Short mmCIF file of C-alpha atoms and ligand atoms in Angstrom, two decimals:
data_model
loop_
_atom_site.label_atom_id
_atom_site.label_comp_id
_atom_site.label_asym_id
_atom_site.label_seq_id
_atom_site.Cartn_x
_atom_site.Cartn_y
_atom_site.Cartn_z
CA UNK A 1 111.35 113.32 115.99
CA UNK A 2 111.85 109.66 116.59
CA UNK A 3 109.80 107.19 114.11
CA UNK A 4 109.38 103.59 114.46
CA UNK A 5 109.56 101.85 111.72
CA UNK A 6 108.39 97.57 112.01
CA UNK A 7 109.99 95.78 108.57
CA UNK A 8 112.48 98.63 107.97
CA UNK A 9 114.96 96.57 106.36
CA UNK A 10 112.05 94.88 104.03
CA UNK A 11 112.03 96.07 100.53
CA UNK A 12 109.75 99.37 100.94
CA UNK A 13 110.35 99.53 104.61
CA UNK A 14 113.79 100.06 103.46
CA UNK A 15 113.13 103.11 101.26
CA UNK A 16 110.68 104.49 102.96
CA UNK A 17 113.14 105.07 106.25
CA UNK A 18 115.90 106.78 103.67
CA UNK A 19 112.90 109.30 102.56
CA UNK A 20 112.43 109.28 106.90
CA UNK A 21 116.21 110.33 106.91
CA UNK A 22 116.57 112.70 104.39
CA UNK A 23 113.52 114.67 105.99
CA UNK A 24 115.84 114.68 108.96
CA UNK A 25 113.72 112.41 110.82
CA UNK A 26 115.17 110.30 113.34
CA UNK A 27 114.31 106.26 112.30
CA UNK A 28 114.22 103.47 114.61
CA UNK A 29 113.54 100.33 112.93
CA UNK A 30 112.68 96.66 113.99
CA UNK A 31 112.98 93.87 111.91
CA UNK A 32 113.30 89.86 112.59
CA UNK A 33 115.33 89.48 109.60
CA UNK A 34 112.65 86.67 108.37
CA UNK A 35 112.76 88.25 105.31
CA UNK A 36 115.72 91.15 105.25
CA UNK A 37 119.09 91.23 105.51
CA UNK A 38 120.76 93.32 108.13
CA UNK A 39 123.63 94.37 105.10
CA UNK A 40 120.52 97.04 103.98
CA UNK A 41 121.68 98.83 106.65
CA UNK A 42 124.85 99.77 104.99
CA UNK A 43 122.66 100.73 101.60
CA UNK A 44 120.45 103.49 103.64
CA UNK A 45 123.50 104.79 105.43
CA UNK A 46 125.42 105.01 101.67
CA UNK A 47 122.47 106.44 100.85
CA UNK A 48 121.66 109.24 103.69
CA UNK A 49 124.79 108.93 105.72
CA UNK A 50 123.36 108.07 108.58
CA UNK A 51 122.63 104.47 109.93
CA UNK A 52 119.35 104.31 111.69
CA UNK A 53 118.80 102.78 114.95
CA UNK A 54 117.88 99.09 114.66
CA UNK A 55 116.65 95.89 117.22
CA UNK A 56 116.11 92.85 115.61
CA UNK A 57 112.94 91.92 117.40
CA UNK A 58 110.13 89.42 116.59
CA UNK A 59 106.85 91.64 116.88
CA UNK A 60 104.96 88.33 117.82
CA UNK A 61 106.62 88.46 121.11
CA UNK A 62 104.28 90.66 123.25
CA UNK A 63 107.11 90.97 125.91
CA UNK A 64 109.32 92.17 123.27
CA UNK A 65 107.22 94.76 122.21
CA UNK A 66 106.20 95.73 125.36
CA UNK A 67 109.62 96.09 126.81
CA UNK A 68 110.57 97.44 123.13
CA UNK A 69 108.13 100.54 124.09
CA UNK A 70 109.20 100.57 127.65
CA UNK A 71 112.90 101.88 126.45
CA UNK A 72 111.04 103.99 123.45
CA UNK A 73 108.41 105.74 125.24
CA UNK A 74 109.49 109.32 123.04
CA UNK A 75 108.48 107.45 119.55
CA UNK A 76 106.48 110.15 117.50
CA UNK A 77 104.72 107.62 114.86
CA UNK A 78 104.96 104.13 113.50
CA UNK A 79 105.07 103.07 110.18
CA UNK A 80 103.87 99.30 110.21
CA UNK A 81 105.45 97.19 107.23
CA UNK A 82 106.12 94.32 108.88
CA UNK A 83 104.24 91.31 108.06
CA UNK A 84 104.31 88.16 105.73
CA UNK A 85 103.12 88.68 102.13
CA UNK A 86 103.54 85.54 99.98
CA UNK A 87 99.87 85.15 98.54
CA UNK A 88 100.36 81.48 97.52
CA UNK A 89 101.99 80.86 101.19
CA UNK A 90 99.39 81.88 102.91
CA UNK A 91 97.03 79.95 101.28
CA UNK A 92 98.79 76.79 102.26
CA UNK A 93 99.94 77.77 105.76
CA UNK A 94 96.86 80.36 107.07
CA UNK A 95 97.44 80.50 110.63
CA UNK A 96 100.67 81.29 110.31
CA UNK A 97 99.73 84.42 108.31
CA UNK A 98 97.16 85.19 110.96
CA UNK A 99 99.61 84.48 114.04
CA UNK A 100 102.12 86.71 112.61
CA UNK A 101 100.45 89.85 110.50
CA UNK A 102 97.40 90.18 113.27
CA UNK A 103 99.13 89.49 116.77
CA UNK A 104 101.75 92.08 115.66
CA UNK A 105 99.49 94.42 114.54
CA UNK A 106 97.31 93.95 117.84
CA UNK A 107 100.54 94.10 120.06
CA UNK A 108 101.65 97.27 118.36
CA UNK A 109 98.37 99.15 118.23
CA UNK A 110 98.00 98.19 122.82
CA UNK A 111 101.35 99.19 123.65
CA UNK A 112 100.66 102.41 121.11
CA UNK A 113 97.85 103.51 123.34
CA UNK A 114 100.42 103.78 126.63
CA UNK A 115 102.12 106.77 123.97
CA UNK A 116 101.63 110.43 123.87
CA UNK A 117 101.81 110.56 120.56
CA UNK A 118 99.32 108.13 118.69
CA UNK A 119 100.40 107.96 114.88
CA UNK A 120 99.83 104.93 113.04
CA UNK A 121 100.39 104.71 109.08
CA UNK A 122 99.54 101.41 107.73
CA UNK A 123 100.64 99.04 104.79
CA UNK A 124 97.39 97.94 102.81
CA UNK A 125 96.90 96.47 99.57
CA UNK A 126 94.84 96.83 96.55
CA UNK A 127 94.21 93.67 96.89
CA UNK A 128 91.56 94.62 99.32
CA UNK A 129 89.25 95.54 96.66
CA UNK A 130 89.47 92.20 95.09
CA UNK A 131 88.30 92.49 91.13
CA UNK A 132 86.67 95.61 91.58
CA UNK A 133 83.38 96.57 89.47
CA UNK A 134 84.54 99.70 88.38
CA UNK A 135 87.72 101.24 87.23
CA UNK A 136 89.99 102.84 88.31
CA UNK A 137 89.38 102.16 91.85
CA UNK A 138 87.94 104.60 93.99
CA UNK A 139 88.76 104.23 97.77
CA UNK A 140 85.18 103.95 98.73
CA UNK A 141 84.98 100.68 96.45
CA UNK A 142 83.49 97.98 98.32
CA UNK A 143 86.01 95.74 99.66
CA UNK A 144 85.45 92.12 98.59
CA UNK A 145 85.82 88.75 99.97
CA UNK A 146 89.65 88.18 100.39
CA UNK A 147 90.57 85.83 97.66
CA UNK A 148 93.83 84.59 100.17
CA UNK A 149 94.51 84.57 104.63
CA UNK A 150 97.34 87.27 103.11
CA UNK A 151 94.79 89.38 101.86
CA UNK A 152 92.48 88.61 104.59
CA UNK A 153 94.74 90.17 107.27
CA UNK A 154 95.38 93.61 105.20
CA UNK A 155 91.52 93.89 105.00
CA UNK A 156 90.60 92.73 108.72
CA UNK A 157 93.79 95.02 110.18
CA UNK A 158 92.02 97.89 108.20
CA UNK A 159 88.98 96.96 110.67
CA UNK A 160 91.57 96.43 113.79
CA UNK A 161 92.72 100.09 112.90
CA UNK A 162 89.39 101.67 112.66
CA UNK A 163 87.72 100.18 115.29
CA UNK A 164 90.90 101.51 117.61
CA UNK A 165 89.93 104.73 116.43
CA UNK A 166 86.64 104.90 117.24
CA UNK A 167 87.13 104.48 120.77
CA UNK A 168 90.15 106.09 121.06
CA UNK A 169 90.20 109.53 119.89
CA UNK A 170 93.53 110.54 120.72
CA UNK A 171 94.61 107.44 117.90
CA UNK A 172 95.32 108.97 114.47
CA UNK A 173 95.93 106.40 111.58
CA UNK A 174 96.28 106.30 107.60
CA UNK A 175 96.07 102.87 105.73
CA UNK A 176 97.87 103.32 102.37
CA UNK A 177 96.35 100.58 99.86
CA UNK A 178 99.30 100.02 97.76
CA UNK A 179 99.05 99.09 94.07
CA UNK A 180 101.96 96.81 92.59
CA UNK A 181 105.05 98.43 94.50
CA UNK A 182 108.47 97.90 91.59
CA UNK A 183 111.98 99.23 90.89
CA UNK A 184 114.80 100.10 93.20
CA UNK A 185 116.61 103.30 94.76
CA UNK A 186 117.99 105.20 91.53
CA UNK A 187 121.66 104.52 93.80
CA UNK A 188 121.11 100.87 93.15
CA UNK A 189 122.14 100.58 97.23
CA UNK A 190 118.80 99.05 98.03
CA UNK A 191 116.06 97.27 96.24
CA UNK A 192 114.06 94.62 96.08
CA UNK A 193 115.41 91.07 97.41
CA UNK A 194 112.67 87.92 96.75
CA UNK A 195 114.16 84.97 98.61
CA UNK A 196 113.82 82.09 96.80
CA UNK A 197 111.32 82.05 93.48
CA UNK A 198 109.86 85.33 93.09
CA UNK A 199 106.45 85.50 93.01
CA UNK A 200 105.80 88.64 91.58
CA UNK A 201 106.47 89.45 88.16
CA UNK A 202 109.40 92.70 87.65
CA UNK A 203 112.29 90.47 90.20
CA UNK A 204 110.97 87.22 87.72
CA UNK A 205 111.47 89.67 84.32
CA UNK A 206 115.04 90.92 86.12
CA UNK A 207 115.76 87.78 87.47
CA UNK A 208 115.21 85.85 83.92
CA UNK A 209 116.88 88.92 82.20
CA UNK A 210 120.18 88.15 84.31
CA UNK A 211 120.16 84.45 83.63
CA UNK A 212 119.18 82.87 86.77
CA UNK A 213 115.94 81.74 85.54
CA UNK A 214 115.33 80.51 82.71
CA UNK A 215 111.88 81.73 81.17
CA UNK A 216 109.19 84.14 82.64
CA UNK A 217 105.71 82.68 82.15
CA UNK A 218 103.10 84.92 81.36
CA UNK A 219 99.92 83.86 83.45
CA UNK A 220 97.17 83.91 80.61
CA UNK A 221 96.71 85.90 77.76
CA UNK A 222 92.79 85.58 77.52
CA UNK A 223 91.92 87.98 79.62
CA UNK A 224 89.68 90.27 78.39
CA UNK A 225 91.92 93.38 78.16
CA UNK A 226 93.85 94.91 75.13
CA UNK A 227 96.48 92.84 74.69
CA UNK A 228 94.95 89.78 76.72
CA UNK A 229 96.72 90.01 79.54
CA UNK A 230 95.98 91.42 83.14
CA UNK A 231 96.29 94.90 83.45
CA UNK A 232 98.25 96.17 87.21
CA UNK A 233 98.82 99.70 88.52
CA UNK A 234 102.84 99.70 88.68
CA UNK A 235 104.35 102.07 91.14
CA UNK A 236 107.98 103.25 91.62
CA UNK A 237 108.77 102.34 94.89
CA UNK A 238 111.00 105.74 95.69
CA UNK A 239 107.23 106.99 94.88
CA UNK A 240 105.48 105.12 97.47
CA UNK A 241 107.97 105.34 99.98
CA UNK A 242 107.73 108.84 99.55
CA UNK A 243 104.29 108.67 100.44
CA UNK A 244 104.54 107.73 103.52
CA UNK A 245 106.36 110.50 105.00
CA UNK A 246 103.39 113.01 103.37
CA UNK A 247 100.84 110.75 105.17
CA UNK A 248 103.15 110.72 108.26
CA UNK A 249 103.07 114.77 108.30
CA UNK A 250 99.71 115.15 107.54
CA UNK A 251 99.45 112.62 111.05
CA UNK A 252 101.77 114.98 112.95
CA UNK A 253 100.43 118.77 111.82
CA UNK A 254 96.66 117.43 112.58
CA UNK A 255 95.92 117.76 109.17
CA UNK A 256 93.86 114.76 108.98
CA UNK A 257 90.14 114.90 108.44
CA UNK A 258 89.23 112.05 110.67
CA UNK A 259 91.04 110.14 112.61
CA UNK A 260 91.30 106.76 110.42
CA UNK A 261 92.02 107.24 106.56
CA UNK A 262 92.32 105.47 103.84
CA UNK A 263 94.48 106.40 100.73
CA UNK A 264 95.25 104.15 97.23
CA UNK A 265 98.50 104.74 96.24
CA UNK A 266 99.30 104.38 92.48
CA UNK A 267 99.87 105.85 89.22
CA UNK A 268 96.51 105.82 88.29
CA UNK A 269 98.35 104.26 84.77
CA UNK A 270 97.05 100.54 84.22
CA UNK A 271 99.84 98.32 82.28
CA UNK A 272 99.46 94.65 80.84
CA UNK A 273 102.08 92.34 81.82
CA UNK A 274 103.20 92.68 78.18
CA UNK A 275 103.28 96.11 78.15
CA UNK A 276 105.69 95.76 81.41
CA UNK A 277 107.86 93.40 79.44
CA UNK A 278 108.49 95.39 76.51
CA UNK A 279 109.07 98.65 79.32
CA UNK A 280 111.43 96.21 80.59
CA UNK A 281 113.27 95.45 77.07
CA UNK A 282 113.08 98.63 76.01
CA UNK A 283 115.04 100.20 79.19
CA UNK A 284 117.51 97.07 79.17
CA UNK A 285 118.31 96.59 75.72
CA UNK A 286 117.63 93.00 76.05
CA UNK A 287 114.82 90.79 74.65
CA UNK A 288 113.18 88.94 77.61
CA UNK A 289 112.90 84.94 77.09
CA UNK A 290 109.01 84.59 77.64
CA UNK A 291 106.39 82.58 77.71
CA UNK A 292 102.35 82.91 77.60
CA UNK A 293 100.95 79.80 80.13
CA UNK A 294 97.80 79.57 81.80
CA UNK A 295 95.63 81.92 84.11
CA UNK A 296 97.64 81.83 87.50
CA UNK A 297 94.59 81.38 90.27
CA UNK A 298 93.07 84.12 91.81
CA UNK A 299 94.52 86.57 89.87
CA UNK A 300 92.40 89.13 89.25
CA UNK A 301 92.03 91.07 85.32
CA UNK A 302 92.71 94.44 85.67
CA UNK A 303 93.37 96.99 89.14
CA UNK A 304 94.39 100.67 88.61
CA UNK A 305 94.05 103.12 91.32
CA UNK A 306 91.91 106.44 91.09
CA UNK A 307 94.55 108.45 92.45
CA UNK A 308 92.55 111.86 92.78
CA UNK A 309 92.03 111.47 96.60
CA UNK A 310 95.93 111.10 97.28
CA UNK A 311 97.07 113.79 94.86
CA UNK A 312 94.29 115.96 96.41
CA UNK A 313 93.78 115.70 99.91
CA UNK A 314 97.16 114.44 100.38
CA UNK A 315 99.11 116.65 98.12
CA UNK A 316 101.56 113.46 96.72
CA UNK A 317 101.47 112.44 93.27
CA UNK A 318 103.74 109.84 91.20
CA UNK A 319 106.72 111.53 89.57
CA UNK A 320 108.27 107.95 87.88
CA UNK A 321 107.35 106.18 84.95
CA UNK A 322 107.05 102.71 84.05
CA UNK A 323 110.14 102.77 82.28
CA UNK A 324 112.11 104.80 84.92
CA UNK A 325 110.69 101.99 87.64
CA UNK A 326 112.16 99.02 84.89
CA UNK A 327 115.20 100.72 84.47
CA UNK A 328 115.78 100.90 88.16
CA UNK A 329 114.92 97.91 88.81
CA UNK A 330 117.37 96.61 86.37
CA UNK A 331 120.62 98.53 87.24
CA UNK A 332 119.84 96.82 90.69
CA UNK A 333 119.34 93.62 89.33
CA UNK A 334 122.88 93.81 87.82
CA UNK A 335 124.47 95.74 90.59
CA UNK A 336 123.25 92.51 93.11
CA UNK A 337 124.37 89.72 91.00
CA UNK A 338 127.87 91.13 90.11
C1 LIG B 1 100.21 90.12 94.26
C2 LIG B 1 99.04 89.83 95.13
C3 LIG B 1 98.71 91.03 95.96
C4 LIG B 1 99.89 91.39 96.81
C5 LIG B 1 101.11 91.56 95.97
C6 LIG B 1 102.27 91.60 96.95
C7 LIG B 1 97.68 88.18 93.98
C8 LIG B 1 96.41 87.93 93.30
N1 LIG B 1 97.92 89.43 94.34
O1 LIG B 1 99.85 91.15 93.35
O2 LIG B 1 97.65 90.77 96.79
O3 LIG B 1 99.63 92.56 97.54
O4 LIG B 1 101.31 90.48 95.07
O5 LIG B 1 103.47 91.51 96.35
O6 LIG B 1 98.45 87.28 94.17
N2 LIG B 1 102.74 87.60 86.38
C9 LIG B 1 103.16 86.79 85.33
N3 LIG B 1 104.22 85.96 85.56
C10 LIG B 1 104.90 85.91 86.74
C11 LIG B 1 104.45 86.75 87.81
C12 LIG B 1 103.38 87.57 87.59
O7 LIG B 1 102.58 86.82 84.24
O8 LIG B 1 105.84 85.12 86.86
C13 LIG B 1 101.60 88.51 86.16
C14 LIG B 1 100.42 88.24 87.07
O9 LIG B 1 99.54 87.35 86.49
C15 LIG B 1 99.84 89.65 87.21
C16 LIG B 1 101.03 90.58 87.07
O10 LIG B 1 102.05 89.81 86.46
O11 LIG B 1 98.98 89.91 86.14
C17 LIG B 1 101.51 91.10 88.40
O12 LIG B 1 101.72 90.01 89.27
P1 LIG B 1 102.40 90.18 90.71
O13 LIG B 1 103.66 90.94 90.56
O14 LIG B 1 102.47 88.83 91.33
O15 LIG B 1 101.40 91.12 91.49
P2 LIG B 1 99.84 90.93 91.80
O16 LIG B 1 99.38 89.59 91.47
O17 LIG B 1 99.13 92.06 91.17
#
């Protein structure tokens, strides 16, 4: 069966189309290569030995898409990655996050409904649920006010989504909220690839590890937690991508309980950022050159996921570590910069 997958060559669009493969799926992807490289293309085929179809293509452009579908009418599902997800960006340049992560979304989900086969799986965040009252956090938390535009888009394509569905029976769609996505195929062929100063913490901790920066700064260590600093649900990304292909099946056998679903998908394990550094030391054999600054903004204290829901109605469950995510993540680091 032919899958379309939008941000394939993106970091977990990437693995998630070599768990597509190996299931013997057949994997069409689209990508503008605003954030990808079309060289991951050679990691998934070392990886599965087969190179998926692939059309650069802009989803913005409603022609494209629309003549995209024309030529792809047999597509079975989508898998929707692609989008913009700098937090800080979007903050500073809004519209642009709304132009690009809702028109796409909107584009995709019309030219869907022309399909026989209506299967949408979505990428959400935790971020969603803001700083949530209780934890861990339970899929029918409330969702809170989006503390960015970036976060504002995940929650108000959740409402795109749903509202599609409830007037449009024949749609079937799963939002997956994900927790903090890390590490890299175990083959080290593909992994994660921040342009520019990374933003999120394991490519900084790999990143400074290497020598290309200098010191990681640790954002705050008055937090009231443990160890004093914020507490994140860290997922292997071989893990998550994984996930998607349960959540795809469940879609295709009509296993799904209602036509729109929601999923968190994490370890249900919450981890200080110190905790991640010493993962990260202890898996590398090197001492990390850090240093504890100030409260980043918006950040929230602690998010871990009640995974009960996944593990139970969707039969997936976590099999990595946070040291087998580290170590991952570091043997691609090195493999990269060699
Ligand atoms: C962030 C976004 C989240 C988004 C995700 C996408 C916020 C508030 N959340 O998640 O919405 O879905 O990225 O990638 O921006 N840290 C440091 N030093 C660093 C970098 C991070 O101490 O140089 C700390 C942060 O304070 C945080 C933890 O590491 O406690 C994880 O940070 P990060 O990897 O950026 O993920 P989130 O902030 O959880």
């Amino acid at each position: 069966m032919k899958i379309l997958v939008t941000g394939g060559l993106g970091y977990i669009g990437s693995h998630t189309v070599v768990e597509l493969q190996s299931e013997g799926f057949e994997v069409v992807i689209i990508d503008d290569l605003s954030n990808a490289s079309e060289k991951v293309l050679d990691g998934i085929e070392a990886i599965t030995h087969k190179r998926p179809i692939f059309e650069k293509l802009d989803l913005k452009s409603k022609i494209g898409v629309t003549d995209f579908f024309k030529r792809h009418k047999d597509i079975g599902g989508v898998i929707h990655f692609a989008a913009y997800k700098a937090v800080g960006e979007s903050v500073n340049n809004p519209l642009m996050y709304y132009e690009n992560n809702i028109n796409s979304l909107v584009y995709l989900l019309q030219e869907m409904a022309q399909l026989d086969k209506k299967n949408f799986i979505f990428s959400s965040s935790c971020t969603v649920y803001g700083q949530a009252d209780k934890l861990p956090i339970t899929e029918d938390a409330p969702v809170k006010p989006a503390e960015s535009p970036y976060g504002n888009t995940k929650q108000i394509g959740e409402e795109i989504i749903r509202d599609t569905c409830r007037v449009d029976q024949d749609f079937k769609s799963i939002a997956l909220r994900y927790f903090n996505p890390i590490g890299a195929h175990p083959s080290a062929e593909i992994g994660e690839l921040p342009i520019g100063v990374p933003q999120n913490l394991v490519p900084y901790i790999t990143q400074t590890a290497i020598g290309i920066r200098e010191q990681l700064s640790v954002f705050g260590n008055d937090y009231p937690t443990p160890d004093g600093t914020c507490i994140r649900d860290y997922i292997h990304v071989v893990d998550l991508a994984k996930a998607h292909v349960v959540a795809l099946n469940r879609l295709l056998g009509n296993k799904n309980e209602a036509n729109f679903e929601v999923f968190n998908l994490g370890t249900g394990k919450g981890s200080s950022v110190l905790e991640a550094i010493k993962s990260f030391e202890k898996v590398s054999g090197t001492k990390l050159n850090y240093k504890i600054v100030g409260r980043r903004e918006g950040d929230v204290t602690a998010a871990y996921a009640e995974t009960t829901k996944a593990n139970t109605i969707l039969g997936w469950k976590t099999k990595s570590s946070l040291d087998d995510a580290m170590a991952s993540a570091w043997r691609w680091e090195q493999r990269i910069r060699k």
